[in-house]
Each structure stands twice: as C-alpha cells, then as structure tokens.
Amino acid sequence: MDFSLSDDQRLLQESLARFLTDSYGFERRQAAAASSEGFDRDVWASMAELGLLAAPLSEEQGGFGGGGVDLMVIMEEIGKALAVEPYLATAVLSAGLIEALGSETQKEAHLGPLAAGERLYALAHSEPTARYELSHVTSRASESGGAWRLSGRKAVALNGDSADWLLVSARSAGDSEDEAGIGLFLVASDAAGLTRRGYPTVDGYRAAEIDMEEVSAEPLGTAGAAFPALELATAKAIVALSAEAVGAMEVACDTTLDYLKTRKQFGVTIGSFQVLQHRMVEMRMALEDARSLAILAAAKLEAPRLERERAVSAAKAGVGRAARKVAEEAIQLNGGIAMTWEYPLSHYAKRLVMLDHLFGDIEHHEARFAALREV
C-alpha cells in the first residue's frame, strides 16, 4: 500500500509546518493559552488565510474534500506545535456537522463565515452523566408553533466559552440512551436562558459547562435524526486527536533524544548507557505503532459504519496507550527539568495524557471495540 502524500497534501503539510515554525513559538503558544479566550486571534486569522479552516469540508463547499488523510496532515502539525487554537471544535466537529445536517440556507449562512475565521463554533454534546456514551442525551428539545426550545446541561464543551454559535444536541423523543430521537440545534451564544462557564483545562486548553433553560434554537436537519452524523463527526474527531498525538509524540521523542545526547553523567553522555538506549527505542516503537493506527483509522473514515468504528476505537485505545507510554518515558528520561513550567516537554506530556480522556479513554474504546466485533 502506498502511504505517500499527494502533491497537494505535501504542499499543505509544508505550508502549515513553515507557518507554525516561523510564527508560533512556545512563548506565543503560552501567551495564547493564558489569554481570556485561550487562543490567539491573529493566528486563527492566518490559519483561515491558509485555507486550513475550509480544508475538512467537501470540494463543493470550498474545502479539500474532507478526507481523513488531509485531516491527519493538518492535525499532526498542530500536535507538533501544541497549538491551542480551536481547530477541532470549529473546523472539524462543527463544520462537518453543519455540512452533513444543515439545509442549503444554513450552510450558506454558517460555513462561509466559519471558513473565513469570522465566527467560532463549538459542539455541546457531552453531559455530566454520559461517561463517554455518545447516545446518552437527557437535554430536552420541545417544539411549539414551529419554534424550538432547549433545556438541559452540557459538560466539557471544547472552546464553548468563546464560540459565537453552539451546536447543541437535545432529545425530542425516546429514552436517555436511545440513538433515535437525538437532534442537533444551532444556538446563538447570546441566546436568552443560555449560561456558559468557561475554564482552562489541565493541559492549557479551554472548555465550558453550559446550562440551558428554554433556550431558543434552530434545528439542523430533521429533528431527532442526528445520531449518525454525530457518530461520524466523533470518528473524525478521534482521527484528528490521534494525528495530533502522533505529532506531539514525535516532538517528545526528538526532545528526549537530544537530551540524551547532551546530558552528561560520570563524564559521558547518558545516551551512551544501553538501558537508556533501549527505553528510547521503546518510545520510538510506541510512536510508530500509534502512527500506523492513526493512518488506518484515517483511511477507514469512508468505509462502512462497523468497519469505520472498529478502526476508530482501535486507534483511540492504541494511540492513548502509546501516548501515555511516551509521556511517562519522556518525563523520566529528561529528569527533573521535565517537570518545570518553562520546559516545553512538560506541556507536551500533559497534552498526551489528557488526549486519552477526550471522546472516550482507553478502557472505553477497548470495550467498544470488543462489542463491535460481536455485531
């Protein structure tokens, strides 16, 4: 199988890598993460100018086709830079759901400003009691006279505090665990009855808790039929996070190798000790295992549902385990300096550990993979 990138994908990768290397150093990343919004608006505008925000969309909507490999190329570079901009929340999750479910009028009204970087969007789907179960939705949607209103609570909405529009899941029919009856709704950030509480996450990103009390909303597509699109959007998000983890793991491995080559103990570089060489090799092996799983999941995004979901769950579990291995080894091999705030590696390690807890952790996806094999 040929894993080489196309000319367009290689150009995209090189352009993004050059931009992030030249304009997005660690100090700028830290300043962006510490800001009130949790990211840099100028960097976001530059990403829009490079066409990155439109890239996950289909060619009909001005994108690159929305393929898994294109997404992986972008997210791997974002992972290398540890970029905190809301690419996953806006360009991957929200854009994909609007394109999949929205009417032509809704696509025209929202996708253009999104791709231009003029508006931010966030998905508010997870709930406090969901425990990673995608179909667990207790927020309610009620319709009266053609107007829809939402009530309920959402948890850990990525970049939900800075979004101009929220895509909120709510149930118009069925029990709390049913796949049928879940709809997706557009909610303006200034809607009456909507309360957002934003906060920084452990790894320096942003999320929000959202409360709704009879909030006015506009349905995306047919009310109650959004679950298949949510499942596909989550699969894309997992591919994106897997690629981001691969990029971050590569930097962690390179940083650790450089340290082993320069740090001296007993008059020699510690990289000359065979036991440390073996541990460095194990880190690289974990990285390549993760890369293979991420590539497979990216390639399966267009496959039939069960095949796609098995590959996605396998990737999420395998990449999560590899990322934890690399993070722990990097901290140990770099010694005390790896625990300091000023040393970039500590932030890569935190991000690698926390990636496991987005959209299902190792244990959740191992169990899900086993269940899907029995179908």
Coordinates of C-alpha atoms in Angstrom, one line a residue:
M1 CA 0.0 0.0 0.0
D2 CA 1.3 3.5 -0.9
F3 CA 1.3 5.8 2.1
S4 CA 3.0 8.7 0.4
L5 CA 1.2 12.0 0.3
S6 CA -0.2 13.6 -2.8
D7 CA 1.4 16.8 -4.1
D8 CA -1.4 18.9 -2.7
Q9 CA -1.2 17.2 0.7
R10 CA 2.6 17.6 0.8
L11 CA 2.2 21.3 -0.1
L12 CA -0.4 21.7 2.7
Q13 CA 1.9 20.0 5.2
E14 CA 4.9 22.1 4.3
S15 CA 3.0 25.4 4.3
L16 CA 1.5 24.7 7.7
A17 CA 4.8 23.5 9.2
R18 CA 6.6 26.6 7.9
F19 CA 3.9 28.9 9.3
L20 CA 3.9 27.3 12.7
T21 CA 7.7 27.1 12.9
D22 CA 8.1 30.8 11.9
S23 CA 5.1 32.3 13.7
Y24 CA 4.1 30.0 16.6
G25 CA 6.9 29.5 19.0
F26 CA 6.4 28.1 22.5
E27 CA 6.3 31.5 24.1
R28 CA 3.5 32.7 21.8
R29 CA 1.6 29.4 22.5
Q30 CA 1.9 30.0 26.2
A31 CA 0.7 33.6 25.9
A32 CA -2.3 32.5 23.8
A33 CA -3.2 29.8 26.3
A34 CA -3.1 32.3 29.1
S35 CA -5.4 34.8 27.4
S36 CA -9.0 35.2 28.2
E37 CA -10.1 33.3 25.1
G38 CA -7.4 30.7 25.4
F39 CA -6.0 31.2 21.8
D40 CA -4.5 33.8 19.5
R41 CA -7.0 35.5 17.2
D42 CA -4.2 36.6 14.8
V43 CA -3.0 33.0 14.4
W44 CA -6.6 31.9 13.8
A45 CA -6.9 34.5 11.1
S46 CA -3.7 33.3 9.5
M47 CA -5.0 29.7 9.6
A48 CA -8.1 30.9 7.7
E49 CA -6.0 32.6 5.1
L50 CA -4.0 29.4 4.6
G51 CA -7.3 27.6 3.8
L52 CA -7.0 25.3 6.9
L53 CA -10.5 26.1 8.2
A54 CA -12.1 25.1 5.0
A55 CA -9.9 22.0 4.4
P56 CA -12.1 19.4 6.2
L57 CA -15.1 20.5 4.0
S58 CA -16.1 18.9 0.7
E59 CA -14.9 20.4 -2.5
E60 CA -18.5 21.6 -3.2
Q61 CA -18.2 23.7 0.0
G62 CA -14.7 25.0 -1.0
G63 CA -12.7 22.5 1.0
F64 CA -10.1 19.9 0.2
G65 CA -12.6 17.0 0.2
G66 CA -12.8 16.4 3.9
G67 CA -10.7 13.2 3.7
G68 CA -9.1 11.5 6.7
V69 CA -5.6 11.9 5.3
D70 CA -6.0 15.6 4.8
L71 CA -7.2 15.9 8.3
M72 CA -4.3 13.9 9.6
V73 CA -1.7 16.0 7.8
I74 CA -3.1 19.2 9.4
M75 CA -3.6 17.8 13.0
E76 CA -0.1 16.2 13.1
E77 CA 1.5 19.6 12.5
I78 CA -0.9 21.2 15.1
G79 CA 0.2 18.5 17.5
K80 CA 3.9 19.2 16.9
A81 CA 3.3 22.9 17.6
L82 CA 1.0 22.2 20.6
A83 CA -1.3 24.8 19.1
V84 CA -4.3 25.8 21.3
E85 CA -6.4 27.3 18.6
P86 CA -10.0 25.8 18.4
Y87 CA -9.4 23.9 15.2
L88 CA -11.0 20.7 16.4
A89 CA -14.1 22.4 17.8
T90 CA -14.8 24.7 14.9
A91 CA -13.2 23.3 11.7
V92 CA -13.5 19.5 12.4
L93 CA -16.6 19.0 14.5
S94 CA -18.8 22.0 13.8
A95 CA -18.1 22.4 10.2
G96 CA -18.6 18.7 9.5
L97 CA -21.9 18.6 11.3
I98 CA -23.3 21.8 9.6
E99 CA -22.3 20.4 6.2
A100 CA -23.8 17.0 7.0
L101 CA -27.1 18.1 8.5
G102 CA -27.7 21.7 7.5
S103 CA -30.1 22.9 4.8
E104 CA -28.6 24.8 1.9
T105 CA -29.6 28.1 3.6
Q106 CA -27.9 27.1 6.8
K107 CA -24.7 26.0 5.0
E108 CA -24.6 29.3 3.1
A109 CA -25.2 31.3 6.3
H110 CA -22.6 29.5 8.5
L111 CA -19.9 27.7 6.5
G112 CA -18.6 30.8 4.8
P113 CA -18.0 32.8 7.9
L114 CA -16.6 29.7 9.6
A115 CA -14.1 29.0 6.8
A116 CA -13.1 32.7 6.8
G117 CA -12.3 32.7 10.5
E118 CA -15.0 35.3 11.2
R119 CA -17.1 33.1 13.5
L120 CA -16.3 30.4 16.1
Y121 CA -18.4 27.3 16.6
A122 CA -18.4 24.6 19.2
L123 CA -20.2 21.3 19.8
A124 CA -22.0 21.0 23.1
H125 CA -22.9 17.3 23.2
S126 CA -21.3 15.6 26.3
E127 CA -23.3 15.6 29.5
P128 CA -22.2 15.2 33.1
T129 CA -23.5 11.7 33.5
A130 CA -22.7 10.4 29.9
R131 CA -19.4 8.6 30.7
Y132 CA -18.4 8.7 27.1
E133 CA -21.6 7.1 25.8
L134 CA -22.4 9.1 22.6
S135 CA -26.1 8.3 22.7
H136 CA -26.6 9.4 26.3
V137 CA -28.6 12.6 26.0
T138 CA -31.0 13.9 28.6
S139 CA -31.3 17.6 27.4
R140 CA -34.7 18.1 26.0
A141 CA -36.0 19.8 22.9
S142 CA -39.6 20.9 22.7
E143 CA -41.4 22.4 19.7
S144 CA -44.4 24.7 19.8
G145 CA -45.8 26.6 16.8
G146 CA -42.7 25.9 14.8
A147 CA -40.3 27.3 17.4
W148 CA -37.8 25.0 19.2
R149 CA -36.6 25.5 22.8
L150 CA -33.9 23.5 24.7
S151 CA -33.4 22.8 28.3
G152 CA -30.6 20.8 30.0
R153 CA -26.9 20.8 30.8
K154 CA -23.8 20.1 28.8
A155 CA -20.3 19.4 30.1
V156 CA -16.8 19.9 28.7
A157 CA -17.8 21.7 25.5
L158 CA -14.4 22.3 23.8
N159 CA -13.9 26.1 23.3
G160 CA -17.6 26.5 24.2
D161 CA -16.9 29.7 26.1
S162 CA -15.5 31.6 23.1
A163 CA -17.9 30.3 20.4
D164 CA -20.3 32.6 18.6
W165 CA -22.6 29.7 17.9
L166 CA -23.1 26.4 19.7
L167 CA -24.2 23.1 18.1
V168 CA -26.3 21.6 20.9
S169 CA -27.6 18.0 21.0
A170 CA -31.0 17.5 22.6
R171 CA -33.6 14.8 22.7
S172 CA -37.1 15.3 21.2
A173 CA -38.1 11.7 21.7
G174 CA -37.0 8.4 23.3
D175 CA -35.2 7.4 26.5
S176 CA -31.9 8.8 27.6
E177 CA -29.8 6.1 26.0
D178 CA -31.7 5.8 22.7
E179 CA -29.9 6.7 19.4
A180 CA -33.2 7.7 17.8
G181 CA -34.7 11.0 19.0
I182 CA -31.4 12.9 19.2
G183 CA -31.4 16.2 17.3
L184 CA -28.8 18.9 16.8
F185 CA -29.6 22.5 17.1
L186 CA -27.9 25.9 16.4
V187 CA -27.9 28.2 19.4
A188 CA -26.5 31.7 19.4
S189 CA -24.1 32.5 22.2
D190 CA -26.2 35.4 23.4
A191 CA -29.5 33.5 23.5
A192 CA -31.7 34.2 26.4
G193 CA -31.6 31.4 29.0
L194 CA -28.1 30.2 28.0
T195 CA -25.4 30.2 30.6
R196 CA -21.8 29.4 29.9
R197 CA -19.0 28.8 32.4
G198 CA -15.6 28.7 30.7
Y199 CA -12.4 27.3 32.3
P200 CA -8.9 26.3 31.4
T201 CA -8.2 22.5 31.2
V202 CA -5.3 20.8 32.8
D203 CA -3.3 20.8 29.5
G204 CA -3.8 24.5 28.8
Y205 CA -6.8 24.4 26.5
R206 CA -10.4 25.7 27.1
A207 CA -13.8 24.2 27.7
A208 CA -17.1 25.2 29.1
E209 CA -20.1 24.0 31.2
I210 CA -23.4 25.0 29.6
D211 CA -26.8 25.4 31.2
M212 CA -30.0 25.9 29.2
E213 CA -33.4 27.0 30.3
E214 CA -36.0 27.3 27.5
V215 CA -33.3 28.5 25.0
S216 CA -34.4 29.4 21.5
A217 CA -32.8 27.1 18.9
E218 CA -32.8 26.3 15.2
P219 CA -32.8 22.6 14.2
L220 CA -30.1 21.3 11.9
G221 CA -31.8 18.9 9.5
T222 CA -34.6 16.7 10.8
A223 CA -35.1 16.9 14.5
G224 CA -34.4 13.6 16.2
A225 CA -32.2 12.1 13.4
A226 CA -28.8 13.5 14.2
F227 CA -27.1 10.5 15.8
P228 CA -25.4 9.0 12.6
A229 CA -23.9 12.4 11.8
L230 CA -22.7 12.8 15.4
E231 CA -21.1 9.4 15.3
L232 CA -19.3 10.2 12.1
A233 CA -18.2 13.6 13.4
T234 CA -16.9 11.9 16.5
A235 CA -15.0 9.4 14.4
K236 CA -13.4 12.3 12.5
A237 CA -12.5 14.0 15.8
I238 CA -10.8 10.8 17.0
V239 CA -8.8 10.6 13.9
A240 CA -7.8 14.3 14.4
L241 CA -6.8 13.7 18.0
S242 CA -4.8 10.5 17.1
A243 CA -2.9 12.5 14.5
E244 CA -2.4 15.3 17.0
A245 CA -1.0 12.8 19.4
V246 CA 1.4 11.4 16.8
G247 CA 2.7 14.9 16.2
A248 CA 3.2 15.6 19.9
M249 CA 4.8 12.2 20.5
E250 CA 7.3 12.9 17.7
V251 CA 8.4 16.1 19.4
A252 CA 8.6 14.4 22.7
C253 CA 10.8 11.7 21.2
D254 CA 13.0 14.2 19.4
T255 CA 13.4 16.3 22.6
T256 CA 14.3 13.3 24.7
L257 CA 16.8 12.0 22.2
D258 CA 18.5 15.4 22.1
Y259 CA 18.7 15.5 25.9
L260 CA 20.2 12.0 26.0
K261 CA 22.9 13.1 23.5
T262 CA 23.9 16.2 25.5
R263 CA 23.3 15.5 29.2
K264 CA 26.5 14.1 30.9
Q265 CA 26.8 11.9 33.9
F266 CA 30.0 10.3 35.2
G267 CA 31.9 12.2 32.4
V268 CA 29.9 10.7 29.5
T269 CA 26.6 11.4 27.8
I270 CA 23.8 9.4 29.3
G271 CA 22.7 8.4 25.8
S272 CA 25.7 6.0 25.8
F273 CA 24.1 3.9 28.6
Q274 CA 22.5 0.9 26.9
V275 CA 19.5 0.7 29.2
L276 CA 18.5 4.3 28.2
Q277 CA 19.0 3.4 24.6
H278 CA 16.6 0.6 24.9
R279 CA 14.0 2.9 26.5
M280 CA 14.4 5.4 23.7
V281 CA 13.8 2.6 21.2
E282 CA 10.7 1.6 23.0
M283 CA 9.4 5.3 22.8
R284 CA 10.0 5.3 19.0
M285 CA 8.3 1.9 18.7
A286 CA 5.3 3.3 20.5
L287 CA 5.3 6.3 18.2
E288 CA 5.3 4.2 15.1
D289 CA 2.6 1.9 16.4
A290 CA 0.4 5.0 17.1
R291 CA 1.2 6.4 13.6
S292 CA 0.1 3.1 12.0
L293 CA -3.2 3.0 13.9
A294 CA -3.9 6.7 13.1
I295 CA -3.3 6.1 9.4
L296 CA -5.6 3.1 9.4
A297 CA -8.4 5.0 11.1
A298 CA -8.0 7.9 8.7
A299 CA -8.2 5.6 5.7
K300 CA -11.3 3.9 7.1
L301 CA -13.4 7.1 7.6
E302 CA -15.2 6.4 4.3
A303 CA -15.7 2.7 5.0
P304 CA -19.0 1.1 6.1
R305 CA -20.0 2.1 9.6
L306 CA -18.9 -1.1 11.5
E307 CA -15.5 -1.2 9.7
R308 CA -15.0 2.5 10.4
E309 CA -16.0 2.4 14.0
R310 CA -13.8 -0.6 14.8
A311 CA -10.8 1.1 13.2
V312 CA -11.6 4.3 15.1
S313 CA -11.9 2.6 18.5
A314 CA -8.8 0.6 17.9
A315 CA -6.9 3.8 17.1
K316 CA -8.2 5.7 20.1
A317 CA -7.3 2.9 22.5
G318 CA -3.9 2.1 20.9
V319 CA -2.8 5.7 20.5
G320 CA -3.9 6.5 24.0
R321 CA -1.7 3.7 25.4
A322 CA 1.2 4.7 23.2
A323 CA 0.9 8.4 24.1
R324 CA 0.9 7.6 27.8
K325 CA 4.0 5.4 27.4
V326 CA 5.8 8.2 25.5
A327 CA 4.8 10.9 28.0
E328 CA 5.9 8.9 31.0
E329 CA 9.2 7.8 29.5
A330 CA 10.0 11.3 28.3
I331 CA 9.4 12.7 31.8
Q332 CA 11.7 10.1 33.4
L333 CA 14.5 10.3 30.8
N334 CA 14.6 14.1 30.9
G335 CA 14.8 14.1 34.7
G336 CA 13.8 17.0 37.0
I337 CA 13.8 19.6 34.2
A338 CA 10.9 17.9 32.6
M339 CA 8.6 18.8 35.5
T340 CA 9.2 22.6 35.1
W341 CA 6.7 25.0 33.6
E342 CA 9.3 26.6 31.4
Y343 CA 10.4 23.4 29.7
P344 CA 8.1 22.7 26.7
L345 CA 8.2 18.9 27.2
S346 CA 6.1 19.1 30.3
H347 CA 3.3 20.6 28.4
Y348 CA 3.6 18.0 25.6
A349 CA 3.4 15.3 28.2
K350 CA 0.3 16.8 29.8
R351 CA -1.4 17.1 26.4
L352 CA -0.6 13.5 25.6
V353 CA -2.1 12.2 28.8
M354 CA -5.2 14.3 28.5
L355 CA -5.9 13.4 24.9
D356 CA -6.8 9.9 26.2
H357 CA -9.8 11.4 28.0
L358 CA -11.4 13.2 25.0
F359 CA -14.2 11.2 23.2
G360 CA -13.5 8.0 25.3
D361 CA -10.5 6.7 27.1
I362 CA -8.5 3.5 26.6
E363 CA -10.8 1.3 28.6
H364 CA -14.0 2.7 27.0
H365 CA -12.7 2.1 23.4
E366 CA -11.3 -1.4 24.2
A367 CA -14.7 -2.4 25.5
R368 CA -16.4 -0.7 22.5
F369 CA -14.0 -2.5 20.0
A370 CA -14.9 -5.9 21.6
A371 CA -18.6 -5.1 21.4
L372 CA -18.4 -4.1 17.8
R373 CA -16.6 -7.3 16.9
E374 CA -19.6 -9.2 18.2
V375 CA -22.1 -7.4 16.0

